[in-house]
CSV table of N, CA and C in Angstrom, one decimal:
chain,number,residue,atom,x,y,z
C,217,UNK,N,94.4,117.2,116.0
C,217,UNK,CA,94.6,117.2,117.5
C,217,UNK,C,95.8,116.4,117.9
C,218,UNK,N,96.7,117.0,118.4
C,218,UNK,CA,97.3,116.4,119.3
C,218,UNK,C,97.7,115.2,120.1
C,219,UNK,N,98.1,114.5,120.1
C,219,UNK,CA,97.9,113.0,121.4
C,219,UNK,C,99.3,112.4,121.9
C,220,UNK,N,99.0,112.4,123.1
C,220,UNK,CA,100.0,112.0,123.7
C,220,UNK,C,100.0,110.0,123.8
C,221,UNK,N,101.2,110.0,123.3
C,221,UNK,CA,101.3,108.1,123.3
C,221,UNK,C,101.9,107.6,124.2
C,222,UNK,N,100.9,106.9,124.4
C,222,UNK,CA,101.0,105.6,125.9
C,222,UNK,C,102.2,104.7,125.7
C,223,UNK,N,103.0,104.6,126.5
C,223,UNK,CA,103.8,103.7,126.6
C,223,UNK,C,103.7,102.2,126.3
C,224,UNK,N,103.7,102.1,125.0
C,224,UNK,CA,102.6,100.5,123.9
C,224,UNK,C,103.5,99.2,124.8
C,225,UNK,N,104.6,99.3,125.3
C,225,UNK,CA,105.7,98.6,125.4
C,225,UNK,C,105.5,97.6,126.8
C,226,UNK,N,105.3,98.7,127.5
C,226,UNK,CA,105.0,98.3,129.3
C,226,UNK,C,103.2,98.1,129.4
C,227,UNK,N,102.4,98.7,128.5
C,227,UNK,CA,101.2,99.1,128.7
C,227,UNK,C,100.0,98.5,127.6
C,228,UNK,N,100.8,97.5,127.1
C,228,UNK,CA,99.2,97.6,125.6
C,228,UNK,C,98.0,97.1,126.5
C,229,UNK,N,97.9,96.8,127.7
C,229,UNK,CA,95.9,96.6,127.8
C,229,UNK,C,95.8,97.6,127.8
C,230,UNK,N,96.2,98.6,128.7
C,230,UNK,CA,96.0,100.1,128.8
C,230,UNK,C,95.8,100.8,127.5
C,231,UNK,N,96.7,100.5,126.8
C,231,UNK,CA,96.4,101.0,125.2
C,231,UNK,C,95.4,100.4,124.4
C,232,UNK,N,94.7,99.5,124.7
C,232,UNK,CA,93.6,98.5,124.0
C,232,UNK,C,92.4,99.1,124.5
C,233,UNK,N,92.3,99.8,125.5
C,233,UNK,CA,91.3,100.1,126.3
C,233,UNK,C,91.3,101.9,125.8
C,234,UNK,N,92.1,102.5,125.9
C,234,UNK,CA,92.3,103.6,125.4
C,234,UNK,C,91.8,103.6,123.4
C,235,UNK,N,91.9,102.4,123.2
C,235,UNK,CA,91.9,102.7,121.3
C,235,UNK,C,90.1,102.1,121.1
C,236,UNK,N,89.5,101.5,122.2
C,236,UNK,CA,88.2,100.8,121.7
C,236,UNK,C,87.6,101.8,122.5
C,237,UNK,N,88.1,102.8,123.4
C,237,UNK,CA,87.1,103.9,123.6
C,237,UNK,C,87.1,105.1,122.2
C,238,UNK,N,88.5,105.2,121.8
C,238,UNK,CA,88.3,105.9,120.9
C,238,UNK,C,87.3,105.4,119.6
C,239,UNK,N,87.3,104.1,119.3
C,239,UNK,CA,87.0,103.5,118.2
C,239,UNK,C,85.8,104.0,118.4
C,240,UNK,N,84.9,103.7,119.7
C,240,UNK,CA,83.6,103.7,119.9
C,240,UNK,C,83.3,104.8,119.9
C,241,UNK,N,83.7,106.0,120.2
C,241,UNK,CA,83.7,107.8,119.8
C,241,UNK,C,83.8,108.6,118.3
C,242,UNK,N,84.2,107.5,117.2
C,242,UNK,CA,84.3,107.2,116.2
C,242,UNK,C,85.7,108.0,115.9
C,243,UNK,N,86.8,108.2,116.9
C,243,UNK,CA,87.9,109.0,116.2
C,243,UNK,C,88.7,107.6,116.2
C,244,UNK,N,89.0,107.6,114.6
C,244,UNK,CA,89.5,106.3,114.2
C,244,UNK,C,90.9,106.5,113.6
C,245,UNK,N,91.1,108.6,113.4
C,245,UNK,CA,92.5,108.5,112.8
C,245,UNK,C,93.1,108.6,114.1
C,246,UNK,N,92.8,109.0,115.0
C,246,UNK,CA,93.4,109.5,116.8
C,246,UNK,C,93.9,108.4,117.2
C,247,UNK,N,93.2,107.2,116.7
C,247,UNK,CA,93.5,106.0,117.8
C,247,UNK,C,94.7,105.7,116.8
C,248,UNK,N,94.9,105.6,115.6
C,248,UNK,CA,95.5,104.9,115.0
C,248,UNK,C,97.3,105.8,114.9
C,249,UNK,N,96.6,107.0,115.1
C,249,UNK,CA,97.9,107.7,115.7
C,249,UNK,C,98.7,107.4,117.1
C,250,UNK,N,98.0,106.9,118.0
C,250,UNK,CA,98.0,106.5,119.4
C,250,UNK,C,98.8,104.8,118.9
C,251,UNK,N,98.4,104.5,117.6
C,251,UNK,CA,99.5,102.8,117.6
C,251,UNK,C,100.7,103.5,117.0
C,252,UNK,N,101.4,104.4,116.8
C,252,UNK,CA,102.1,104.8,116.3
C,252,UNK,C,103.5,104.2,116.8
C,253,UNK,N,103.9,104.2,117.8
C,253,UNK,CA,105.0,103.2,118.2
C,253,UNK,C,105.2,101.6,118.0
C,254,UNK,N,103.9,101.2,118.0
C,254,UNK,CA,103.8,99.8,117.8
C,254,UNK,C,103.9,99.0,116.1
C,255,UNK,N,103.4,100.7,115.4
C,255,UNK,CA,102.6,100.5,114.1
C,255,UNK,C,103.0,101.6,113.6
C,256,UNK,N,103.9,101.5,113.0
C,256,UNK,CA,104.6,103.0,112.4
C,256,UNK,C,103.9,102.9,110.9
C,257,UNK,N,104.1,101.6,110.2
C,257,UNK,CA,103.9,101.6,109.1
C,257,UNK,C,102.5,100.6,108.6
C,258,UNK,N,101.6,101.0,108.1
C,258,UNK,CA,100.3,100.1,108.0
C,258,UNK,C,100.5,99.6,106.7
C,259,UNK,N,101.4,99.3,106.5
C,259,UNK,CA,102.1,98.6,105.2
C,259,UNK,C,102.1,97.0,105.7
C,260,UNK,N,102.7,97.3,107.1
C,260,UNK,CA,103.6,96.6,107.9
C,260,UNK,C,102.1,95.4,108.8
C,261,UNK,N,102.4,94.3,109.4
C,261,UNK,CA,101.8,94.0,110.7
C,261,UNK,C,102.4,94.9,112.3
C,262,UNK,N,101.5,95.0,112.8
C,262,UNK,CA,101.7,95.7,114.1
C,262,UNK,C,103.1,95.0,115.0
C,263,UNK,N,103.3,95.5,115.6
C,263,UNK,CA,104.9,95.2,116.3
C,263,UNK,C,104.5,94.5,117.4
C,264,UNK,N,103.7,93.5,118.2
C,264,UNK,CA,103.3,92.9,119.2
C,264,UNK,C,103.8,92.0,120.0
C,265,UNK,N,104.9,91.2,119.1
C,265,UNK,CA,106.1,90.7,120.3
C,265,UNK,C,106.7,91.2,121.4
C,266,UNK,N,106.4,90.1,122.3
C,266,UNK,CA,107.2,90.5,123.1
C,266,UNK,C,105.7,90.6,124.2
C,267,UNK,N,104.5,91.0,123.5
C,267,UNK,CA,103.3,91.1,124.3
C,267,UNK,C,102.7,89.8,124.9
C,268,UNK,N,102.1,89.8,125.9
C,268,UNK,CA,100.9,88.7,126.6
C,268,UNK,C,100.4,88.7,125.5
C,269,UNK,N,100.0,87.0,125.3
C,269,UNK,CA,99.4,86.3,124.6
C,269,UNK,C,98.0,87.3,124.6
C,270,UNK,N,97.1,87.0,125.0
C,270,UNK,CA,96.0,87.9,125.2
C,270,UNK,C,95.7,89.5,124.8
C,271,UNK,N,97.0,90.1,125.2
C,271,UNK,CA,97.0,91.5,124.9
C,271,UNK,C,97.4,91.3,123.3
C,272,UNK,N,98.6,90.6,122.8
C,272,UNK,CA,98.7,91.0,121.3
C,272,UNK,C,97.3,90.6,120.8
C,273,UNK,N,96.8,89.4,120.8
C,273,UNK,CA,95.3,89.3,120.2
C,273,UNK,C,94.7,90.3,120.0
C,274,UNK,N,94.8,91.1,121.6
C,274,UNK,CA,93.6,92.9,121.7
C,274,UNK,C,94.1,93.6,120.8
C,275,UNK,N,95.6,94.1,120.6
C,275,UNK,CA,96.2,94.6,120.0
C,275,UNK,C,95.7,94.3,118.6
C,276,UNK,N,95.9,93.4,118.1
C,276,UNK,CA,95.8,92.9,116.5
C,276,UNK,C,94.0,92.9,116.7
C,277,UNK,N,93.1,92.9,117.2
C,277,UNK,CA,91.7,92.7,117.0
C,277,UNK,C,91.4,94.8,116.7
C,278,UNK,N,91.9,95.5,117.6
C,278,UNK,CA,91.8,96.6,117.9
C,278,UNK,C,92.5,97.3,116.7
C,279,UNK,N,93.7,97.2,116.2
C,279,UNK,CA,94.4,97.5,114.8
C,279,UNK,C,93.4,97.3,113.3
C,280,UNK,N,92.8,95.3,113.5
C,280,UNK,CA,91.9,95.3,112.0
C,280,UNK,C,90.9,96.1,112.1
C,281,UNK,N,90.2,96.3,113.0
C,281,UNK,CA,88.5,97.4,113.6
C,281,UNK,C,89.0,98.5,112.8
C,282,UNK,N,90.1,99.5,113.4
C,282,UNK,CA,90.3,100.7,113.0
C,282,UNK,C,91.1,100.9,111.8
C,283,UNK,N,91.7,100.0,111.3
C,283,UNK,CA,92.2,100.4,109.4
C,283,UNK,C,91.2,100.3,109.0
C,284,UNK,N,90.1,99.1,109.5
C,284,UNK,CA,88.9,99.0,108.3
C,284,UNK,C,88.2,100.3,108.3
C,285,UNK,N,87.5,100.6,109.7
C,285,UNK,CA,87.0,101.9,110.1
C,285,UNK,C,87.5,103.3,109.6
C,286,UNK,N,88.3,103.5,109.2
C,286,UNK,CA,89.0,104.3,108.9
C,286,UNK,C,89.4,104.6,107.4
C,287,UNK,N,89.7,103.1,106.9
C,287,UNK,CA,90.3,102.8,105.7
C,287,UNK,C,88.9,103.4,104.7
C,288,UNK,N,87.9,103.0,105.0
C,288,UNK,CA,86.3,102.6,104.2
C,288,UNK,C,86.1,105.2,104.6
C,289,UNK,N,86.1,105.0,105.5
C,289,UNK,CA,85.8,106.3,105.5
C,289,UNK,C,86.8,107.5,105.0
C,290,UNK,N,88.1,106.8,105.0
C,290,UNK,CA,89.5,107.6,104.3
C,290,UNK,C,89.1,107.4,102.6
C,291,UNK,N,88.8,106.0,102.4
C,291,UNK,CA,89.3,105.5,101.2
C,291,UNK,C,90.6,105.2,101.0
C,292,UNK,N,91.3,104.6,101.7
C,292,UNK,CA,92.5,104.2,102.4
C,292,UNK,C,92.8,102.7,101.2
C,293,UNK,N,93.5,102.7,100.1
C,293,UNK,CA,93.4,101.5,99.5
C,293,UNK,C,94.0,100.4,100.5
C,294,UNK,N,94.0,99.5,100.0
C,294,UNK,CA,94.1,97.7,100.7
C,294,UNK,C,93.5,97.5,102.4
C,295,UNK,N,93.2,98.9,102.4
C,295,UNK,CA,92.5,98.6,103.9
C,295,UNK,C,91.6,97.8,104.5
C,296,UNK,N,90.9,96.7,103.9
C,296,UNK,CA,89.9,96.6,104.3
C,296,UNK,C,90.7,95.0,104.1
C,297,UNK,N,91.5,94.7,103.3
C,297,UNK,CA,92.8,93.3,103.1
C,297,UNK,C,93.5,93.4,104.1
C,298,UNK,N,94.2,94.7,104.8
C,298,UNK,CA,95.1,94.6,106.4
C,298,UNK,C,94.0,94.6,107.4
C,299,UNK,N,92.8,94.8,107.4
C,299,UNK,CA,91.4,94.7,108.2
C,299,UNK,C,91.5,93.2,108.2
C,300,UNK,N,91.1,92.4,107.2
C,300,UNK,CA,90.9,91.4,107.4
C,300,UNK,C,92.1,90.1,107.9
C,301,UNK,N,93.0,90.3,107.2
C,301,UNK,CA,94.4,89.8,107.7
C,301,UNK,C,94.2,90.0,108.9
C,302,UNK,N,94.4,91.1,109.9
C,302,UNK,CA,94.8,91.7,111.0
C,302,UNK,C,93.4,90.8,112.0
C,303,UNK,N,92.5,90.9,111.7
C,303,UNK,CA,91.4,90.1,112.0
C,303,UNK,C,91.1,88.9,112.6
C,304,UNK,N,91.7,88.3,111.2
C,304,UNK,CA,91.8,87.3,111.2
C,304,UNK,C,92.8,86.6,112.1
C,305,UNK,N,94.0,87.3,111.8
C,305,UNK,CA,94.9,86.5,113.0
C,305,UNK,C,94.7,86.9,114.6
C,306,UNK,N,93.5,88.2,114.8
C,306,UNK,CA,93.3,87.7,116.1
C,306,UNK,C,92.4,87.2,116.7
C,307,UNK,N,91.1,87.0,115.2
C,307,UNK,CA,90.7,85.3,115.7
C,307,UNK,C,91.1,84.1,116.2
C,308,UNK,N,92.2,83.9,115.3
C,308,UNK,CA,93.1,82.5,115.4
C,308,UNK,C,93.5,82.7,117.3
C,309,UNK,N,94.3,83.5,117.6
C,309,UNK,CA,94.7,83.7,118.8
C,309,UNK,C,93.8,83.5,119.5
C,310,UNK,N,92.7,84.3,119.5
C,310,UNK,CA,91.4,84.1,120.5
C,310,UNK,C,91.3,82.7,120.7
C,311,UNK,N,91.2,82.2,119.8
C,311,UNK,CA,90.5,80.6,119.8
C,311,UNK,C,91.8,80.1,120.6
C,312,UNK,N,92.6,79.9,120.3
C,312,UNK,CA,93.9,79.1,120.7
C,312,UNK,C,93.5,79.5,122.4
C,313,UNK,N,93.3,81.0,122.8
C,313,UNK,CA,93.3,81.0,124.1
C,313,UNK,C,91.8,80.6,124.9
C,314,UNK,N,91.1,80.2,124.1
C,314,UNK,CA,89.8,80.0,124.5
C,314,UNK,C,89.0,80.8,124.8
C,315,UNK,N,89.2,82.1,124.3
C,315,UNK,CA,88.4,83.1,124.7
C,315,UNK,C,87.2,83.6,123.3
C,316,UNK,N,86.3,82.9,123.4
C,316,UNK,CA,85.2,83.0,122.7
C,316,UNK,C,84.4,83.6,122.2
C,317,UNK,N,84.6,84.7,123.4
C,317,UNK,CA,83.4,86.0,122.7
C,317,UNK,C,84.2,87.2,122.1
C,318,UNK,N,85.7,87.1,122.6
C,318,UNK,CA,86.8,87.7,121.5
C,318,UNK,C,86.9,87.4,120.3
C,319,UNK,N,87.0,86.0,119.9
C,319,UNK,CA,86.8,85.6,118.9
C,319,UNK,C,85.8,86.3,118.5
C,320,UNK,N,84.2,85.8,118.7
C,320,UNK,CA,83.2,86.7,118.3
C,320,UNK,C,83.1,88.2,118.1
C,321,UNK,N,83.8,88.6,118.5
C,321,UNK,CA,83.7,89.8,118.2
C,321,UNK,C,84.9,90.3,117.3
C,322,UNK,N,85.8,89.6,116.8
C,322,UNK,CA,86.5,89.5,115.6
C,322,UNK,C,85.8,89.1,114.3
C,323,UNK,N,85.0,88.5,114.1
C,323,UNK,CA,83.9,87.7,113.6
C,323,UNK,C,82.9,88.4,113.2
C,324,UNK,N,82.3,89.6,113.9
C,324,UNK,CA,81.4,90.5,113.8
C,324,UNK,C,82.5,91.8,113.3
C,325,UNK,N,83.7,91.9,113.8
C,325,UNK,CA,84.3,93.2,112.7
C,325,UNK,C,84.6,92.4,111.3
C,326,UNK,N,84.6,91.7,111.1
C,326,UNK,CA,85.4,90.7,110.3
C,326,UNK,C,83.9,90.5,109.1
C,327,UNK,N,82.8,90.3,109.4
C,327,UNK,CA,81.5,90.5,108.3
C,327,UNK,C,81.5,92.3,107.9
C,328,UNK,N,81.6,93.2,108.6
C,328,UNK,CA,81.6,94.3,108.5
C,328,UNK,C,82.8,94.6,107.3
C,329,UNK,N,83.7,94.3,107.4
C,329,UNK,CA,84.9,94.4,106.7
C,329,UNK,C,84.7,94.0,105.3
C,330,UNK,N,84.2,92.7,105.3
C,330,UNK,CA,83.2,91.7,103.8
C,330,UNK,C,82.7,92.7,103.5
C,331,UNK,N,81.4,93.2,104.2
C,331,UNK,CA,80.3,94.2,103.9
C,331,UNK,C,80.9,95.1,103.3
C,332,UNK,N,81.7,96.0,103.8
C,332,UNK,CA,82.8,97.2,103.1
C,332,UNK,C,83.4,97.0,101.5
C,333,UNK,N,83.2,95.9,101.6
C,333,UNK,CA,84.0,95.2,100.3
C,333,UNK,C,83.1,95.0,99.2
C,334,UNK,N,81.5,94.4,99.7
C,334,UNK,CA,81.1,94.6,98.6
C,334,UNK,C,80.9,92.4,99.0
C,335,UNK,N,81.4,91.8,99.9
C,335,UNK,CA,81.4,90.2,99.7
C,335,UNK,C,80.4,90.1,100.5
C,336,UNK,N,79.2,90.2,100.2
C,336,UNK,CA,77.9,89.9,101.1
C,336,UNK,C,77.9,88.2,101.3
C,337,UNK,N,78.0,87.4,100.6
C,337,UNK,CA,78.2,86.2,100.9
C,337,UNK,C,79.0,85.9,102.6
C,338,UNK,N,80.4,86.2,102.1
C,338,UNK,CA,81.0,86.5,103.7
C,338,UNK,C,80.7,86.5,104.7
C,339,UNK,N,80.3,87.7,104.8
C,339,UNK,CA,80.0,88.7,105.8
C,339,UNK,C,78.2,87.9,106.0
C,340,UNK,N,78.0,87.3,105.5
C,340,UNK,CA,76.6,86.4,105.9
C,340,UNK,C,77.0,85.5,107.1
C,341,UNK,N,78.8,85.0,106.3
C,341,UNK,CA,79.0,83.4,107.0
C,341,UNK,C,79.7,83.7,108.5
């Protein structure tokens, strides 16, 4: 299918809100097509300079969800390592901005990701 890409540049809440509805509908290659401007290469980290503090965090929380989601159901190798990376650092941001239940809910993709892997310990902590 098709998709028309949101202007990531002027627009990433709009695009953060557009990618966690798709996430939640489970089309995980759509959204990840939809970071295509931002995220050409998932080799790469996402292109988020230049964004609100806040929005890159969404950005980078919304990016580790759907490699992992994706990666685990593609069989996508190191995906679940750019999951956690990507994650991870929009943990760190969350905290820095005090926003805590972002955090949390980096935290809860971030055991899922463990889980995928097989690190039950982890994904406990």
């Amino acid at each position: 299918m098709k998709t028309l890409h949101i202007q990531t540049s002027t627009q990433p809440a709009v695009l953060a809100k557009r990618l966690f509805k798709l996430e939640r509908f489970g089309r995980y290659e759509e959204a990840l097509e939809e970071l295509a401007d931002i995220w050409p290469d998932f080799e790469l980290p996402p292109e988020v300079d230049g964004f609100e503090a806040q929005d890159a965090a969404e950005i980078l929380l919304r990016c580790g969800s759907l490699i992992g989601l994706q990666g685990h159901n593609a069989q996508i190798p190191d995906a679940q390592l750019r999951s956690k990376d990507l994650l991870s650092n929009a943990r760190e941001r969350f905290l820095g901005l005090e926003k805590i239940e972002k955090a949390a809910e980096c935290e809860n993709h971030l055991a899922l990701t463990f889980w995928r892997t097989g690190e039950f310990n982890e994904a406990e902590n």
